[in-house]
Tab-separated table of C-alpha atoms in Angstrom:
chain	number	residue	atom	x	y	z
A	1	UNK	CA	1.394	-27.476	-24.982
A	2	UNK	CA	0.738	-29.305	-21.720
A	3	UNK	CA	-0.662	-26.142	-20.099
A	4	UNK	CA	-3.313	-25.445	-22.753
A	5	UNK	CA	-6.010	-27.086	-20.619
A	6	UNK	CA	-5.751	-24.261	-18.038
A	7	UNK	CA	-7.550	-20.946	-18.476
A	8	UNK	CA	-5.717	-17.641	-17.961
A	9	UNK	CA	-6.865	-17.281	-14.350
A	10	UNK	CA	-5.589	-20.781	-13.443
A	11	UNK	CA	-2.237	-20.066	-15.119
A	12	UNK	CA	-1.791	-16.933	-12.986
A	13	UNK	CA	-2.721	-18.866	-9.843
A	14	UNK	CA	-0.189	-21.629	-10.522
A	15	UNK	CA	2.528	-19.100	-11.329
A	16	UNK	CA	2.022	-17.157	-8.089
A	17	UNK	CA	1.713	-20.313	-5.971
A	18	UNK	CA	5.128	-21.265	-7.331
A	19	UNK	CA	6.435	-17.759	-6.556
A	20	UNK	CA	5.121	-17.981	-2.987
A	21	UNK	CA	6.714	-21.390	-2.292
A	22	UNK	CA	10.034	-20.356	-3.861
A	23	UNK	CA	10.152	-16.921	-2.185
A	24	UNK	CA	9.152	-18.353	1.224
A	25	UNK	CA	12.084	-20.788	1.081
A	26	UNK	CA	14.433	-17.943	0.118
A	27	UNK	CA	13.038	-15.678	2.825
A	28	UNK	CA	13.285	-18.341	5.565
A	29	UNK	CA	16.835	-19.248	4.602
A	30	UNK	CA	18.029	-15.611	4.452
A	31	UNK	CA	16.199	-14.700	7.648
A	32	UNK	CA	17.786	-17.610	9.508
A	33	UNK	CA	21.305	-16.797	8.278
A	34	UNK	CA	21.217	-12.978	8.416
A	35	UNK	CA	19.003	-12.127	11.403
A	36	UNK	CA	19.392	-15.381	13.457
A	37	UNK	CA	20.466	-14.079	16.904
A	38	UNK	CA	18.876	-10.666	16.401
A	39	UNK	CA	15.126	-11.300	16.433
A	40	UNK	CA	12.902	-9.775	13.755
A	41	UNK	CA	11.435	-6.470	14.993
A	42	UNK	CA	8.025	-6.527	16.678
A	43	UNK	CA	5.465	-4.352	14.928
A	44	UNK	CA	2.732	-2.518	16.787
A	45	UNK	CA	0.716	0.037	14.813
A	46	UNK	CA	-1.122	2.775	16.715
A	47	UNK	CA	-4.539	2.742	15.014
A	48	UNK	CA	-5.579	6.069	16.608
A	49	UNK	CA	-2.478	7.888	15.310
A	50	UNK	CA	-4.317	9.790	12.544
A	51	UNK	CA	-7.155	10.915	14.843
A	52	UNK	CA	-4.569	12.135	17.391
A	53	UNK	CA	-2.564	13.919	14.676
A	54	UNK	CA	-5.640	15.642	13.209
A	55	UNK	CA	-6.757	16.787	16.668
A	56	UNK	CA	-3.314	18.204	17.416
A	57	UNK	CA	-3.166	19.968	14.020
A	58	UNK	CA	-6.673	21.391	14.623
A	59	UNK	CA	-7.987	19.888	11.372
A	60	UNK	CA	-11.377	19.126	12.936
A	61	UNK	CA	-12.586	22.740	13.225
A	62	UNK	CA	-12.223	24.305	9.765
A	63	UNK	CA	-14.025	27.445	8.615
A	64	UNK	CA	-17.391	26.579	7.006
A	65	UNK	CA	-17.246	26.320	3.197
A	66	UNK	CA	-13.415	26.482	3.248
A	67	UNK	CA	-11.179	24.018	1.377
A	68	UNK	CA	-10.299	22.413	4.720
A	69	UNK	CA	-14.019	21.850	5.370
A	70	UNK	CA	-14.255	20.024	2.031
A	71	UNK	CA	-11.181	17.939	2.952
A	72	UNK	CA	-12.936	16.982	6.180
A	73	UNK	CA	-16.093	16.011	4.285
A	74	UNK	CA	-14.035	13.737	2.019
A	75	UNK	CA	-12.079	12.292	4.962
A	76	UNK	CA	-14.993	11.506	7.281
A	77	UNK	CA	-17.317	10.606	4.380
A	78	UNK	CA	-14.843	8.010	3.101
A	79	UNK	CA	-14.356	6.427	6.520
A	80	UNK	CA	-18.109	6.199	7.126
A	81	UNK	CA	-18.839	4.939	3.615
A	82	UNK	CA	-16.159	2.255	3.909
A	83	UNK	CA	-18.333	0.457	6.467
A	84	UNK	CA	-21.123	0.231	3.862
A	85	UNK	CA	-19.072	-0.686	0.777
A	86	UNK	CA	-16.447	-2.933	2.368
A	87	UNK	CA	-16.879	-6.658	1.874
A	88	UNK	CA	-14.148	-9.121	2.809
A	89	UNK	CA	-14.799	-10.999	-0.441
A	90	UNK	CA	-14.278	-7.877	-2.559
A	91	UNK	CA	-10.582	-7.049	-2.933
A	92	UNK	CA	-10.729	-3.984	-5.217
A	93	UNK	CA	-11.519	-0.406	-4.140
A	94	UNK	CA	-10.942	3.089	-5.472
A	95	UNK	CA	-10.511	6.565	-4.002
A	96	UNK	CA	-11.336	9.231	-6.588
A	97	UNK	CA	-10.628	12.826	-5.526
A	98	UNK	CA	-9.081	15.898	-7.162
A	99	UNK	CA	-5.547	16.889	-6.134
A	100	UNK	CA	-5.645	19.079	-3.023
A	101	UNK	CA	-8.450	17.239	-1.212
A	102	UNK	CA	-6.228	15.319	1.229
A	103	UNK	CA	-5.914	11.918	-0.474
A	104	UNK	CA	-2.600	11.220	1.318
A	105	UNK	CA	-4.068	11.193	4.840
A	106	UNK	CA	-7.513	9.917	3.820
A	107	UNK	CA	-6.089	6.868	2.034
A	108	UNK	CA	-3.917	5.895	5.017
A	109	UNK	CA	-6.928	6.306	7.329
A	110	UNK	CA	-9.059	4.133	5.006
A	111	UNK	CA	-6.358	1.421	4.888
A	112	UNK	CA	-6.029	1.454	8.690
A	113	UNK	CA	-9.797	1.175	9.088
A	114	UNK	CA	-9.843	-1.648	6.524
A	115	UNK	CA	-7.190	-3.430	8.604
A	116	UNK	CA	-9.500	-3.079	11.640
A	117	UNK	CA	-12.550	-4.360	9.712
A	118	UNK	CA	-10.534	-7.353	8.510
A	119	UNK	CA	-9.447	-8.094	12.105
A	120	UNK	CA	-6.032	-9.076	10.732
A	121	UNK	CA	-3.180	-7.842	12.923
A	122	UNK	CA	-0.577	-8.996	10.406
A	123	UNK	CA	-2.031	-7.033	7.457
A	124	UNK	CA	0.676	-4.661	6.212
A	125	UNK	CA	-0.198	-1.376	4.522
A	126	UNK	CA	1.888	-0.847	1.383
A	127	UNK	CA	1.645	2.613	-0.180
A	128	UNK	CA	3.042	2.799	-3.709
A	129	UNK	CA	3.709	6.055	-5.545
A	130	UNK	CA	5.156	6.554	-9.048
A	131	UNK	CA	7.703	9.291	-8.189
A	132	UNK	CA	10.388	9.403	-5.480
A	133	UNK	CA	9.823	13.155	-4.908
A	134	UNK	CA	6.190	12.529	-3.890
A	135	UNK	CA	7.290	9.579	-1.736
A	136	UNK	CA	9.634	11.831	0.255
A	137	UNK	CA	6.863	14.418	0.669
A	138	UNK	CA	4.217	11.882	1.782
A	139	UNK	CA	6.699	10.028	4.000
A	140	UNK	CA	7.273	13.323	5.862
A	141	UNK	CA	3.520	13.547	6.578
A	142	UNK	CA	3.377	9.918	7.753
A	143	UNK	CA	6.409	10.499	10.022
A	144	UNK	CA	4.507	13.337	11.713
A	145	UNK	CA	1.365	11.211	12.025
A	146	UNK	CA	3.211	8.356	13.768
A	147	UNK	CA	5.392	10.789	15.756
A	148	UNK	CA	8.823	10.000	14.250
A	149	UNK	CA	8.421	6.198	14.405
A	150	UNK	CA	11.105	3.559	13.992
A	151	UNK	CA	11.358	1.410	10.861
A	152	UNK	CA	9.192	-1.387	12.282
A	153	UNK	CA	6.220	1.022	11.991
A	154	UNK	CA	7.105	3.135	8.938
A	155	UNK	CA	9.595	2.294	6.202
A	156	UNK	CA	10.598	4.183	3.068
A	157	UNK	CA	12.006	2.031	0.287
A	158	UNK	CA	13.215	3.216	-3.089
A	159	UNK	CA	16.608	3.213	-4.827
A	160	UNK	CA	17.631	6.583	-3.325
A	161	UNK	CA	16.386	5.960	0.236
A	162	UNK	CA	18.747	5.553	3.195
A	163	UNK	CA	19.720	1.874	3.704
A	164	UNK	CA	19.337	2.171	7.509
A	165	UNK	CA	16.738	0.220	9.448
A	166	UNK	CA	16.136	2.645	12.314
A	167	UNK	CA	15.076	1.263	15.699
A	168	UNK	CA	15.266	4.483	17.702
A	169	UNK	CA	14.273	8.130	17.253
A	170	UNK	CA	17.942	9.098	17.507
A	171	UNK	CA	19.816	8.256	14.310
A	172	UNK	CA	23.171	8.725	16.023
A	173	UNK	CA	22.813	5.840	18.493
A	174	UNK	CA	24.588	2.559	17.954
A	175	UNK	CA	22.715	0.578	15.315
A	176	UNK	CA	20.762	-2.443	16.576
A	177	UNK	CA	21.162	-4.104	13.174
A	178	UNK	CA	24.289	-4.433	11.034
A	179	UNK	CA	24.384	-3.044	7.477
A	180	UNK	CA	23.632	-6.510	6.063
A	181	UNK	CA	20.721	-7.041	8.478
A	182	UNK	CA	19.359	-3.548	7.722
A	183	UNK	CA	19.472	-4.264	3.991
A	184	UNK	CA	17.574	-7.549	4.487
A	185	UNK	CA	14.900	-5.973	6.749
A	186	UNK	CA	14.336	-3.113	4.296
A	187	UNK	CA	14.308	-5.265	1.161
A	188	UNK	CA	11.883	-7.758	2.723
A	189	UNK	CA	9.590	-4.911	3.883
A	190	UNK	CA	9.647	-5.608	7.624
A	191	UNK	CA	7.303	-2.796	8.616
A	192	UNK	CA	3.659	-2.034	9.365
A	193	UNK	CA	3.490	0.736	6.742
A	194	UNK	CA	5.794	0.634	3.710
A	195	UNK	CA	6.062	3.672	1.423
A	196	UNK	CA	7.584	2.666	-1.897
A	197	UNK	CA	7.475	3.044	-5.684
A	198	UNK	CA	5.360	1.378	-8.360
A	199	UNK	CA	8.638	-0.025	-9.708
A	200	UNK	CA	9.456	-1.822	-6.424
A	201	UNK	CA	5.971	-3.399	-6.310
A	202	UNK	CA	5.855	-4.391	-9.988
A	203	UNK	CA	9.373	-5.842	-9.855
A	204	UNK	CA	8.252	-8.192	-7.060
A	205	UNK	CA	5.272	-9.322	-9.126
A	206	UNK	CA	7.167	-9.895	-12.382
A	207	UNK	CA	10.548	-11.321	-11.435
A	208	UNK	CA	12.612	-14.431	-10.826
A	209	UNK	CA	15.338	-12.362	-9.142
A	210	UNK	CA	16.065	-13.814	-5.690
A	211	UNK	CA	16.733	-10.430	-4.074
A	212	UNK	CA	13.467	-8.909	-5.297
A	213	UNK	CA	11.412	-12.000	-4.392
A	214	UNK	CA	12.265	-11.619	-0.681
A	215	UNK	CA	9.336	-9.184	-0.439
A	216	UNK	CA	6.789	-11.589	-1.899
A	217	UNK	CA	5.871	-13.526	1.295
A	218	UNK	CA	5.251	-10.184	3.016
A	219	UNK	CA	2.758	-9.162	0.334
A	220	UNK	CA	0.282	-11.813	1.507
A	221	UNK	CA	-2.786	-10.403	3.333
A	222	UNK	CA	-1.604	-6.837	2.701
A	223	UNK	CA	-3.560	-3.683	1.871
A	224	UNK	CA	-1.909	-2.065	-1.154
A	225	UNK	CA	-2.561	1.567	-2.106
A	226	UNK	CA	-1.590	2.670	-5.618
A	227	UNK	CA	-1.472	6.474	-5.633
A	228	UNK	CA	-1.748	8.170	-9.058
A	229	UNK	CA	-2.735	4.823	-10.609
A	230	UNK	CA	-3.229	6.558	-13.984
A	231	UNK	CA	0.577	6.533	-14.347
A	232	UNK	CA	0.488	2.774	-15.061
A	233	UNK	CA	0.988	2.460	-18.859
A	234	UNK	CA	-2.030	1.242	-20.829
A	235	UNK	CA	-0.069	-1.790	-22.154
A	236	UNK	CA	0.138	-3.131	-18.576
A	237	UNK	CA	-3.572	-2.762	-17.715
A	238	UNK	CA	-4.631	-6.281	-18.675
A	239	UNK	CA	-1.613	-7.844	-16.948
A	240	UNK	CA	-2.185	-5.763	-13.780
A	241	UNK	CA	-5.852	-6.693	-13.833
A	242	UNK	CA	-5.110	-10.439	-13.885
A	243	UNK	CA	-2.362	-10.216	-11.272
A	244	UNK	CA	-4.410	-8.116	-8.818
A	245	UNK	CA	-7.371	-10.476	-9.232
A	246	UNK	CA	-5.128	-13.446	-8.393
A	247	UNK	CA	-3.447	-11.737	-5.425
A	248	UNK	CA	-6.872	-10.767	-4.107
A	249	UNK	CA	-8.704	-14.056	-4.525
A	250	UNK	CA	-5.853	-16.453	-3.703
A	251	UNK	CA	-3.561	-14.477	-1.390
A	252	UNK	CA	-6.095	-12.200	0.313
A	253	UNK	CA	-4.566	-8.877	-0.756
A	254	UNK	CA	-6.721	-5.731	-0.921
A	255	UNK	CA	-6.099	-2.973	-3.459
A	256	UNK	CA	-7.009	0.720	-3.257
A	257	UNK	CA	-6.559	2.477	-6.623
A	258	UNK	CA	-6.275	6.215	-6.102
A	259	UNK	CA	-6.449	9.030	-8.645
A	260	UNK	CA	-8.208	12.186	-9.767
A	261	UNK	CA	-8.544	10.514	-13.182
A	262	UNK	CA	-9.259	6.806	-12.669
A	263	UNK	CA	-8.140	4.614	-15.583
A	264	UNK	CA	-10.591	1.907	-16.656
A	265	UNK	CA	-8.472	-1.049	-15.547
A	266	UNK	CA	-11.651	-2.305	-13.839
A	267	UNK	CA	-15.303	-1.526	-14.580
A	268	UNK	CA	-16.530	1.004	-11.971
A	269	UNK	CA	-19.132	-0.301	-9.486
A	270	UNK	CA	-19.374	-3.814	-10.970
A	271	UNK	CA	-15.716	-4.802	-10.426
A	272	UNK	CA	-14.308	-2.085	-8.168
A	273	UNK	CA	-15.989	-0.200	-5.304
A	274	UNK	CA	-15.592	3.567	-4.890
A	275	UNK	CA	-14.962	4.574	-1.270
A	276	UNK	CA	-15.565	8.352	-1.542
A	277	UNK	CA	-19.324	9.050	-1.451
A	278	UNK	CA	-20.586	11.489	-4.125
A	279	UNK	CA	-17.003	11.913	-5.319
A	280	UNK	CA	-18.007	13.828	-8.482
A	281	UNK	CA	-19.200	16.780	-6.374
A	282	UNK	CA	-15.637	17.500	-5.222
A	283	UNK	CA	-14.473	18.184	-8.775
A	284	UNK	CA	-16.832	21.155	-9.099
A	285	UNK	CA	-14.916	22.967	-6.298
A	286	UNK	CA	-11.916	23.573	-8.569
A	287	UNK	CA	-11.965	25.503	-11.813
A	288	UNK	CA	-8.896	23.864	-13.360
A	289	UNK	CA	-10.176	22.945	-16.809
A	290	UNK	CA	-12.315	24.449	-19.551
């Protein structure tokens, strides 16, 4: 066919350039019609929120040799090591830690520090999780960290989540946005930190559906965390690999693949950089397998 002259990487690039142009037109048109008089919300992320939260929760003074001390080692070690391993030209990173070592807070802290290192104010943080039950649990932690923020700072989006775009701590006040405007703001991910499912992310990447494509322009320049990445089926590994490479190289997205059992979607060290220093040592703390 006429496209045989292009290699696989070029085909992915052309496809996603088309998706960006098409989705940007859709997004601009919808935004103009739906939000028009009501300006899009301003977003202002407090980059010291996690440090303040940890201080308040007294996480910084654990008993020596306790599990909390190990969590602190992983947390501070990852943040310090990020400065050494981070390179703006490298778009793929991993966080490998056993369950119970504080990946939820550590990964958000790493993404926020990455945003600072990139010096990109508009870089969204998109946290994707395979199960809605874990989303609700992690979202509760993030709400505490950002001190019950409005939806412009923290947004939860999955098929069971409330369709309200909240602009005040009090849910009972008169809504700033109508139901239609709320739906648009949620479905186009108008927030600094979006907590969502693998399904929502993958549907944006593999769709021609106009409603789902509204998110695509807001994926550009974002930092995307995939928690429990081992849940991605093996049949999708090669596809995911090509798509993430394209989104990284062409659209400046950064990916953090997080798991206790990292799948070999990318070759460790040569293609993807581990953020947790000496991560294997943390697995010896738990006696979960024999």
